[in-house]
mmCIF file of C-alpha atoms in Angstrom:
data_model
loop_
_atom_site.group_PDB
_atom_site.id
_atom_site.type_symbol
_atom_site.label_atom_id
_atom_site.label_comp_id
_atom_site.label_asym_id
_atom_site.label_seq_id
_atom_site.Cartn_x
_atom_site.Cartn_y
_atom_site.Cartn_z
ATOM 1 C CA UNK A 1153 19.752 -18.137 -13.518
ATOM 2 C CA UNK A 1154 17.804 -16.071 -11.078
ATOM 3 C CA UNK A 1155 16.422 -17.357 -8.183
ATOM 4 C CA UNK A 1156 13.612 -16.680 -5.725
ATOM 5 C CA UNK A 1157 11.824 -18.011 -3.109
ATOM 6 C CA UNK A 1158 8.165 -18.816 -2.869
ATOM 7 C CA UNK A 1159 5.899 -16.156 -1.071
ATOM 8 C CA UNK A 1160 5.243 -16.893 2.602
ATOM 9 C CA UNK A 1161 3.152 -14.042 3.647
ATOM 10 C CA UNK A 1162 0.526 -11.645 2.484
ATOM 11 C CA UNK A 1163 -0.198 -8.101 2.314
ATOM 12 C CA UNK A 1164 -2.879 -5.781 1.346
ATOM 13 C CA UNK A 1165 -1.298 -4.550 -1.373
ATOM 14 C CA UNK A 1166 -0.044 -7.870 -2.617
ATOM 15 C CA UNK A 1167 -3.602 -9.282 -1.962
ATOM 16 C CA UNK A 1168 -4.739 -6.568 -4.230
ATOM 17 C CA UNK A 1169 -2.112 -7.253 -6.741
ATOM 18 C CA UNK A 1170 -3.039 -10.842 -7.160
ATOM 19 C CA UNK A 1171 -6.805 -9.721 -7.368
ATOM 20 C CA UNK A 1172 -6.237 -7.064 -9.817
ATOM 21 C CA UNK A 1173 -3.770 -9.904 -11.995
ATOM 22 C CA UNK A 1174 -1.937 -12.799 -10.977
ATOM 23 C CA UNK A 1175 0.625 -11.725 -13.310
ATOM 24 C CA UNK A 1176 1.539 -8.875 -11.792
ATOM 25 C CA UNK A 1177 1.682 -10.236 -8.582
ATOM 26 C CA UNK A 1178 4.336 -12.552 -9.920
ATOM 27 C CA UNK A 1179 6.205 -9.704 -11.359
ATOM 28 C CA UNK A 1180 6.207 -8.032 -8.204
ATOM 29 C CA UNK A 1181 6.631 -10.891 -5.386
ATOM 30 C CA UNK A 1182 8.432 -13.967 -7.499
ATOM 31 C CA UNK A 1183 10.479 -11.918 -9.763
ATOM 32 C CA UNK A 1184 10.931 -9.088 -7.723
ATOM 33 C CA UNK A 1185 11.051 -6.698 -10.882
ATOM 34 C CA UNK A 1186 11.905 -2.800 -9.973
ATOM 35 C CA UNK A 1187 9.043 -0.402 -9.866
ATOM 36 C CA UNK A 1188 9.632 2.878 -11.613
ATOM 37 C CA UNK A 1189 9.003 5.464 -8.832
ATOM 38 C CA UNK A 1190 5.933 7.821 -9.684
ATOM 39 C CA UNK A 1191 5.255 11.370 -8.677
ATOM 40 C CA UNK A 1192 1.947 10.551 -7.311
ATOM 41 C CA UNK A 1193 3.040 7.661 -5.198
ATOM 42 C CA UNK A 1194 6.173 10.125 -4.167
ATOM 43 C CA UNK A 1195 3.992 12.695 -3.213
ATOM 44 C CA UNK A 1196 1.926 10.246 -0.979
ATOM 45 C CA UNK A 1197 4.939 9.079 0.816
ATOM 46 C CA UNK A 1198 6.090 12.681 1.397
ATOM 47 C CA UNK A 1199 2.690 13.381 2.805
ATOM 48 C CA UNK A 1200 2.195 10.516 5.245
ATOM 49 C CA UNK A 1201 5.580 11.360 6.421
ATOM 50 C CA UNK A 1202 4.758 15.041 7.124
ATOM 51 C CA UNK A 1203 1.474 14.051 8.900
ATOM 52 C CA UNK A 1204 3.505 11.342 11.111
ATOM 53 C CA UNK A 1205 6.029 13.355 12.085
ATOM 54 C CA UNK A 1206 3.655 16.396 13.145
ATOM 55 C CA UNK A 1207 2.527 14.361 15.975
ATOM 56 C CA UNK A 1208 6.321 14.703 17.088
ATOM 57 C CA UNK A 1209 5.359 18.254 18.160
ATOM 58 C CA UNK A 1210 3.274 19.296 21.324
ATOM 59 C CA UNK A 1211 -0.436 19.209 20.594
ATOM 60 C CA UNK A 1212 -0.332 23.219 20.599
ATOM 61 C CA UNK A 1213 2.112 23.011 17.764
ATOM 62 C CA UNK A 1214 0.102 21.010 15.519
ATOM 63 C CA UNK A 1215 -0.977 23.462 13.048
ATOM 64 C CA UNK A 1216 -1.321 23.929 9.138
ATOM 65 C CA UNK A 1217 1.441 26.174 9.002
ATOM 66 C CA UNK A 1218 3.893 24.084 11.029
ATOM 67 C CA UNK A 1219 2.788 21.279 8.627
ATOM 68 C CA UNK A 1220 3.531 22.818 5.300
ATOM 69 C CA UNK A 1221 6.730 24.324 6.249
ATOM 70 C CA UNK A 1222 7.280 20.435 7.319
ATOM 71 C CA UNK A 1223 7.321 19.795 3.551
ATOM 72 C CA UNK A 1224 10.366 20.803 1.912
ATOM 73 C CA UNK A 1225 12.444 19.125 4.826
ATOM 74 C CA UNK A 1226 10.746 16.090 4.532
ATOM 75 C CA UNK A 1227 10.874 15.698 1.000
ATOM 76 C CA UNK A 1228 14.980 16.075 1.611
ATOM 77 C CA UNK A 1229 14.826 13.279 4.278
ATOM 78 C CA UNK A 1230 13.053 11.293 1.459
ATOM 79 C CA UNK A 1231 15.524 11.940 -0.867
ATOM 80 C CA UNK A 1232 18.381 10.966 1.489
ATOM 81 C CA UNK A 1233 17.191 7.484 2.190
ATOM 82 C CA UNK A 1234 16.063 6.860 -1.618
ATOM 83 C CA UNK A 1235 18.180 8.731 -3.992
ATOM 84 C CA UNK A 1236 16.543 7.107 -6.952
ATOM 85 C CA UNK A 1237 13.457 9.802 -6.318
ATOM 86 C CA UNK A 1238 15.511 12.415 -7.794
ATOM 87 C CA UNK A 1239 15.314 10.957 -11.364
ATOM 88 C CA UNK A 1240 11.408 11.974 -10.908
ATOM 89 C CA UNK A 1241 12.583 15.787 -11.585
ATOM 90 C CA UNK A 1242 15.860 15.162 -13.634
ATOM 91 C CA UNK A 1243 14.411 16.615 -16.634
ATOM 92 C CA UNK A 1244 13.342 19.796 -14.735
ATOM 93 C CA UNK A 1245 15.772 22.353 -15.048
ATOM 94 C CA UNK A 1246 14.558 25.301 -13.730
ATOM 95 C CA UNK A 1247 12.827 23.301 -10.644
ATOM 96 C CA UNK A 1248 9.554 24.449 -11.994
ATOM 97 C CA UNK A 1249 7.847 20.684 -11.777
ATOM 98 C CA UNK A 1250 9.610 20.207 -8.564
ATOM 99 C CA UNK A 1251 7.901 23.516 -7.085
ATOM 100 C CA UNK A 1252 4.451 22.876 -8.301
ATOM 101 C CA UNK A 1253 4.716 19.349 -6.816
ATOM 102 C CA UNK A 1254 5.967 20.335 -3.490
ATOM 103 C CA UNK A 1255 3.104 22.887 -3.249
ATOM 104 C CA UNK A 1256 0.515 20.024 -4.268
ATOM 105 C CA UNK A 1257 1.808 18.246 -1.389
ATOM 106 C CA UNK A 1258 1.551 21.215 1.183
ATOM 107 C CA UNK A 1259 -2.269 21.508 -0.154
ATOM 108 C CA UNK A 1260 -2.951 17.926 0.602
ATOM 109 C CA UNK A 1261 -1.317 18.254 3.944
ATOM 110 C CA UNK A 1262 -3.520 21.430 5.078
ATOM 111 C CA UNK A 1263 -6.757 20.057 3.486
ATOM 112 C CA UNK A 1264 -5.944 17.297 6.535
ATOM 113 C CA UNK A 1265 -6.921 19.958 8.729
ATOM 114 C CA UNK A 1266 -10.441 20.607 7.728
ATOM 115 C CA UNK A 1267 -10.993 16.903 8.380
ATOM 116 C CA UNK A 1268 -9.317 16.260 11.502
ATOM 117 C CA UNK A 1269 -8.048 18.508 14.654
ATOM 118 C CA UNK A 1270 -4.472 17.056 15.616
ATOM 119 C CA UNK A 1271 -4.932 18.954 18.777
ATOM 120 C CA UNK A 1272 -7.237 16.971 20.300
ATOM 121 C CA UNK A 1273 -5.389 13.509 19.100
ATOM 122 C CA UNK A 1274 -2.619 11.591 20.294
ATOM 123 C CA UNK A 1275 -2.448 8.574 18.691
ATOM 124 C CA UNK A 1276 -1.517 5.245 20.496
ATOM 125 C CA UNK A 1277 1.066 4.156 17.343
ATOM 126 C CA UNK A 1278 2.153 5.632 13.758
ATOM 127 C CA UNK A 1279 3.358 3.840 11.011
ATOM 128 C CA UNK A 1280 2.751 0.481 12.743
ATOM 129 C CA UNK A 1281 3.561 -2.932 11.483
ATOM 130 C CA UNK A 1282 1.652 -5.670 12.463
ATOM 131 C CA UNK A 1283 1.810 -9.301 11.768
ATOM 132 C CA UNK A 1284 0.001 -12.026 12.772
ATOM 133 C CA UNK A 1285 -0.316 -15.842 11.514
ATOM 134 C CA UNK A 1286 -3.696 -17.182 11.180
ATOM 135 C CA UNK A 1287 -4.656 -20.855 12.412
ATOM 136 C CA UNK A 1288 -4.323 -22.167 8.803
ATOM 137 C CA UNK A 1289 -0.333 -21.381 8.920
ATOM 138 C CA UNK A 1290 -0.881 -17.904 6.667
ATOM 139 C CA UNK A 1291 1.234 -15.011 7.884
ATOM 140 C CA UNK A 1292 -0.803 -11.282 7.400
ATOM 141 C CA UNK A 1293 1.688 -8.315 7.617
ATOM 142 C CA UNK A 1294 1.208 -4.918 6.657
ATOM 143 C CA UNK A 1295 1.531 -1.427 8.017
ATOM 144 C CA UNK A 1296 -0.992 0.809 9.817
ATOM 145 C CA UNK A 1297 -0.578 4.596 9.168
ATOM 146 C CA UNK A 1298 -2.210 5.524 12.744
ATOM 147 C CA UNK A 1299 -3.846 3.708 15.566
ATOM 148 C CA UNK A 1300 -6.134 6.004 18.235
ATOM 149 C CA UNK A 1301 -7.397 4.012 21.476
ATOM 150 C CA UNK A 1302 -10.152 5.957 23.428
ATOM 151 C CA UNK A 1303 -9.731 6.134 27.168
ATOM 152 C CA UNK A 1304 -12.373 3.477 27.281
ATOM 153 C CA UNK A 1305 -9.935 1.341 25.140
ATOM 154 C CA UNK A 1306 -11.654 0.969 21.715
ATOM 155 C CA UNK A 1307 -9.330 1.213 18.893
ATOM 156 C CA UNK A 1308 -9.995 3.137 15.819
ATOM 157 C CA UNK A 1309 -7.559 2.528 12.731
ATOM 158 C CA UNK A 1310 -7.171 5.551 10.247
ATOM 159 C CA UNK A 1311 -5.675 5.407 6.852
ATOM 160 C CA UNK A 1312 -4.325 8.683 4.929
ATOM 161 C CA UNK A 1313 -4.981 8.585 1.011
ATOM 162 C CA UNK A 1314 -3.879 11.257 -1.015
ATOM 163 C CA UNK A 1315 -6.207 10.239 -3.950
ATOM 164 C CA UNK A 1316 -9.783 11.359 -4.062
ATOM 165 C CA UNK A 1317 -12.526 9.267 -2.584
ATOM 166 C CA UNK A 1318 -14.038 6.266 -4.610
ATOM 167 C CA UNK A 1319 -17.545 6.261 -5.567
ATOM 168 C CA UNK A 1320 -19.898 4.401 -3.212
ATOM 169 C CA UNK A 1321 -20.270 1.359 -5.802
ATOM 170 C CA UNK A 1322 -16.486 0.748 -5.188
ATOM 171 C CA UNK A 1323 -16.870 1.614 -1.336
ATOM 172 C CA UNK A 1324 -16.044 -2.093 -0.456
ATOM 173 C CA UNK A 1325 -12.961 -2.416 -2.499
ATOM 174 C CA UNK A 1326 -11.476 0.791 -0.755
ATOM 175 C CA UNK A 1327 -12.287 -0.778 2.429
ATOM 176 C CA UNK A 1328 -10.778 -4.000 2.039
ATOM 177 C CA UNK A 1329 -7.282 -3.073 2.903
ATOM 178 C CA UNK A 1330 -9.088 -1.406 6.117
ATOM 179 C CA UNK A 1331 -10.220 -4.776 7.328
ATOM 180 C CA UNK A 1332 -7.542 -6.805 6.504
ATOM 181 C CA UNK A 1333 -5.984 -4.735 9.199
ATOM 182 C CA UNK A 1334 -8.630 -4.757 11.624
ATOM 183 C CA UNK A 1335 -8.611 -9.201 11.236
ATOM 184 C CA UNK A 1336 -4.942 -8.531 11.936
ATOM 185 C CA UNK A 1337 -5.601 -6.718 15.223
ATOM 186 C CA UNK A 1338 -8.295 -9.106 16.265
ATOM 187 C CA UNK A 1339 -6.146 -12.149 15.916
ATOM 188 C CA UNK A 1340 -3.461 -10.392 17.430
ATOM 189 C CA UNK A 1341 -4.971 -9.121 20.497
ATOM 190 C CA UNK A 1342 -8.137 -10.212 20.554
ATOM 191 C CA UNK A 1343 -9.765 -6.452 20.062
ATOM 192 C CA UNK A 1344 -11.953 -5.847 17.232
ATOM 193 C CA UNK A 1345 -11.499 -2.467 16.061
ATOM 194 C CA UNK A 1346 -14.689 -0.160 16.856
ATOM 195 C CA UNK A 1347 -14.369 1.852 13.737
ATOM 196 C CA UNK A 1348 -12.251 1.909 10.564
ATOM 197 C CA UNK A 1349 -11.502 5.264 8.949
ATOM 198 C CA UNK A 1350 -10.318 6.628 5.570
ATOM 199 C CA UNK A 1351 -9.166 9.972 4.919
ATOM 200 C CA UNK A 1352 -9.196 10.947 1.698
ATOM 201 C CA UNK A 1353 -6.885 14.476 1.180
ATOM 202 C CA UNK A 1354 -7.642 15.091 -2.636
ATOM 203 C CA UNK A 1355 -11.480 15.112 -2.395
ATOM 204 C CA UNK A 1356 -11.396 16.093 1.063
ATOM 205 C CA UNK A 1357 -13.551 13.442 2.610
ATOM 206 C CA UNK A 1358 -13.707 10.851 5.204
ATOM 207 C CA UNK A 1359 -15.045 7.315 4.754
ATOM 208 C CA UNK A 1360 -16.102 5.333 8.642
ATOM 209 C CA UNK A 1361 -16.665 2.051 8.830
ATOM 210 C CA UNK A 1362 -17.636 -0.298 12.090
ATOM 211 C CA UNK A 1363 -16.313 -3.513 11.515
ATOM 212 C CA UNK A 1364 -18.133 -6.533 13.318
ATOM 213 C CA UNK A 1365 -16.425 -9.957 13.800
ATOM 214 C CA UNK A 1366 -18.765 -11.539 11.063
ATOM 215 C CA UNK A 1367 -17.119 -8.902 8.902
ATOM 216 C CA UNK A 1368 -13.668 -9.998 9.667
ATOM 217 C CA UNK A 1369 -14.596 -13.971 9.449
ATOM 218 C CA UNK A 1370 -15.273 -13.082 5.873
ATOM 219 C CA UNK A 1371 -12.464 -11.614 5.256
ATOM 220 C CA UNK A 1372 -10.373 -14.149 6.708
ATOM 221 C CA UNK A 1373 -12.013 -16.694 4.487
ATOM 222 C CA UNK A 1374 -11.713 -14.598 1.423
ATOM 223 C CA UNK A 1375 -8.156 -14.269 2.074
ATOM 224 C CA UNK A 1376 -7.551 -18.134 2.850
ATOM 225 C CA UNK A 1377 -9.127 -18.360 -0.669
ATOM 226 C CA UNK A 1378 -6.606 -15.824 -2.070
ATOM 227 C CA UNK A 1379 -3.698 -17.535 -0.839
ATOM 228 C CA UNK A 1380 -4.819 -20.867 -2.089
ATOM 229 C CA UNK A 1381 -5.011 -19.447 -5.518
ATOM 230 C CA UNK A 1382 -1.577 -17.979 -4.987
ATOM 231 C CA UNK A 1383 0.073 -21.004 -3.970
ATOM 232 C CA UNK A 1384 -1.396 -23.056 -6.676
ATOM 233 C CA UNK A 1385 -0.100 -20.695 -8.828
ATOM 234 C CA UNK A 1386 3.328 -20.441 -7.341
ATOM 235 C CA UNK A 1387 3.680 -24.560 -7.599
ATOM 236 C CA UNK A 1388 2.385 -24.454 -11.080
ATOM 237 C CA UNK A 1389 4.236 -21.389 -12.720
ATOM 238 C CA UNK A 1390 0.766 -20.708 -14.242
ATOM 239 C CA UNK A 1391 0.255 -16.331 -13.606
ATOM 240 C CA UNK A 1392 -2.581 -15.557 -15.973
ATOM 241 C CA UNK A 1393 -2.615 -12.008 -16.670
ATOM 242 C CA UNK A 1394 -5.717 -10.391 -16.258
ATOM 243 C CA UNK A 1395 -6.507 -7.673 -18.735
ATOM 244 C CA UNK A 1396 -8.380 -4.119 -17.140
ATOM 245 C CA UNK A 1397 -8.259 -0.730 -17.605
ATOM 246 C CA UNK A 1398 -5.308 -0.526 -15.244
ATOM 247 C CA UNK A 1399 -3.156 -2.144 -17.877
ATOM 248 C CA UNK A 1400 -2.207 1.265 -19.067
ATOM 249 C CA UNK A 1401 -0.161 2.186 -15.488
ATOM 250 C CA UNK A 1402 1.439 -1.060 -15.366
ATOM 251 C CA UNK A 1403 5.416 -0.637 -15.459
ATOM 252 C CA UNK A 1404 5.260 -4.172 -17.199
ATOM 253 C CA UNK A 1405 4.013 -4.220 -20.325
ATOM 254 C CA UNK A 1406 6.816 -4.563 -22.337
ATOM 255 C CA UNK A 1407 6.891 -8.359 -20.402
ATOM 256 C CA UNK A 1408 3.523 -9.006 -20.543
ATOM 257 C CA UNK A 1409 1.708 -11.721 -23.006
ATOM 258 C CA UNK A 1410 -1.373 -9.384 -23.376
ATOM 259 C CA UNK A 1411 0.624 -6.571 -24.908
ATOM 260 C CA UNK A 1412 3.289 -9.119 -27.006
ATOM 261 C CA UNK A 1413 5.800 -9.387 -24.360
ATOM 262 C CA UNK A 1414 7.229 -12.553 -22.601
ATOM 263 C CA UNK A 1415 8.006 -12.743 -18.977
ATOM 264 C CA UNK A 1416 11.296 -14.029 -17.351
ATOM 265 C CA UNK A 1417 12.107 -17.336 -16.801
ATOM 266 C CA UNK A 1418 10.071 -18.575 -14.181
ATOM 267 C CA UNK A 1419 12.778 -18.662 -11.229
ATOM 268 C CA UNK A 1420 10.740 -20.920 -8.739
ATOM 269 C CA UNK A 1421 11.196 -24.813 -9.586
ATOM 270 C CA UNK A 1422 7.777 -26.049 -11.170
ATOM 271 C CA UNK A 1423 7.272 -30.126 -10.483
ATOM 272 C CA UNK A 1424 7.595 -32.283 -13.809
ATOM 273 C CA UNK A 1425 8.975 -29.002 -15.797
ATOM 274 C CA UNK A 1426 12.091 -29.507 -18.013
ATOM 275 C CA UNK A 1427 15.275 -27.196 -17.076
ATOM 276 C CA UNK A 1428 15.540 -24.312 -19.024
ATOM 277 C CA UNK A 1429 18.746 -24.330 -21.171
ATOM 278 C CA UNK A 1430 21.249 -21.796 -19.416
ATOM 279 C CA UNK A 1431 21.879 -19.964 -22.607
ATOM 280 C CA UNK A 1432 17.865 -19.427 -22.964
ATOM 281 C CA UNK A 1433 17.793 -18.114 -19.363
ATOM 282 C CA UNK A 1434 20.654 -15.410 -20.042
ATOM 283 C CA UNK A 1435 18.796 -14.572 -23.400
ATOM 284 C CA UNK A 1436 15.290 -14.022 -21.546
ATOM 285 C CA UNK A 1437 16.849 -11.966 -19.012
ATOM 286 C CA UNK A 1438 19.212 -9.869 -20.782
#
């Protein structure tokens, strides 16, 4: 029988998963189902790698041509660490799709230079893993793209997005991840970041927000309520799908009841539930 462990921490991505669809959260965190790599997500990873590595160079050498030239090499490095990504272009015998895909990554990297000047930046941290435990016992964790610290000590959290900036009515959802990071920094270091900055390379826009303590306290209350809901679902095994237009992008439609599928046998023990016969477990997971 498949075994798993209950979730013990929360990241911005997994929090967003649960808010989008509890069953999606279960598939990713409890069942640990594999996700197919996508061209868009992989391009985002590639662009992030270039923008991180660019700061290894002296300030004067951080130019757009230099950054563009880094793209093919960083793609090779990414393939070395994740060979499964080669499947994205397995049927691209002539290499035309790959060439166009890399060219788009180069355009996104170059667009960044119209939004920020890396020759005037010296990040305090890049790809910073952060983790803290709240008084409630909930552990929060995540990876911040870039942290800038001014000479006066003010902190700016920066996140790169390879898509387009959302419409104003969806701005709050876009800022959730950044407020999550700000909360972690505040609880970890006792410092409220001065600015949260989202850099949208797809549309060439920058979104900023200056948080206050009250903002972060609201986020903390929201996360605690979210965690209580996750714990309740974990203990009961009741993970309801939440159909939205995003379902069309989900890798797990074949297992979703909304599309006539059956989820895998729940790998955690549910108090009071009857044990699943071994042969049924094999049938369901085969």
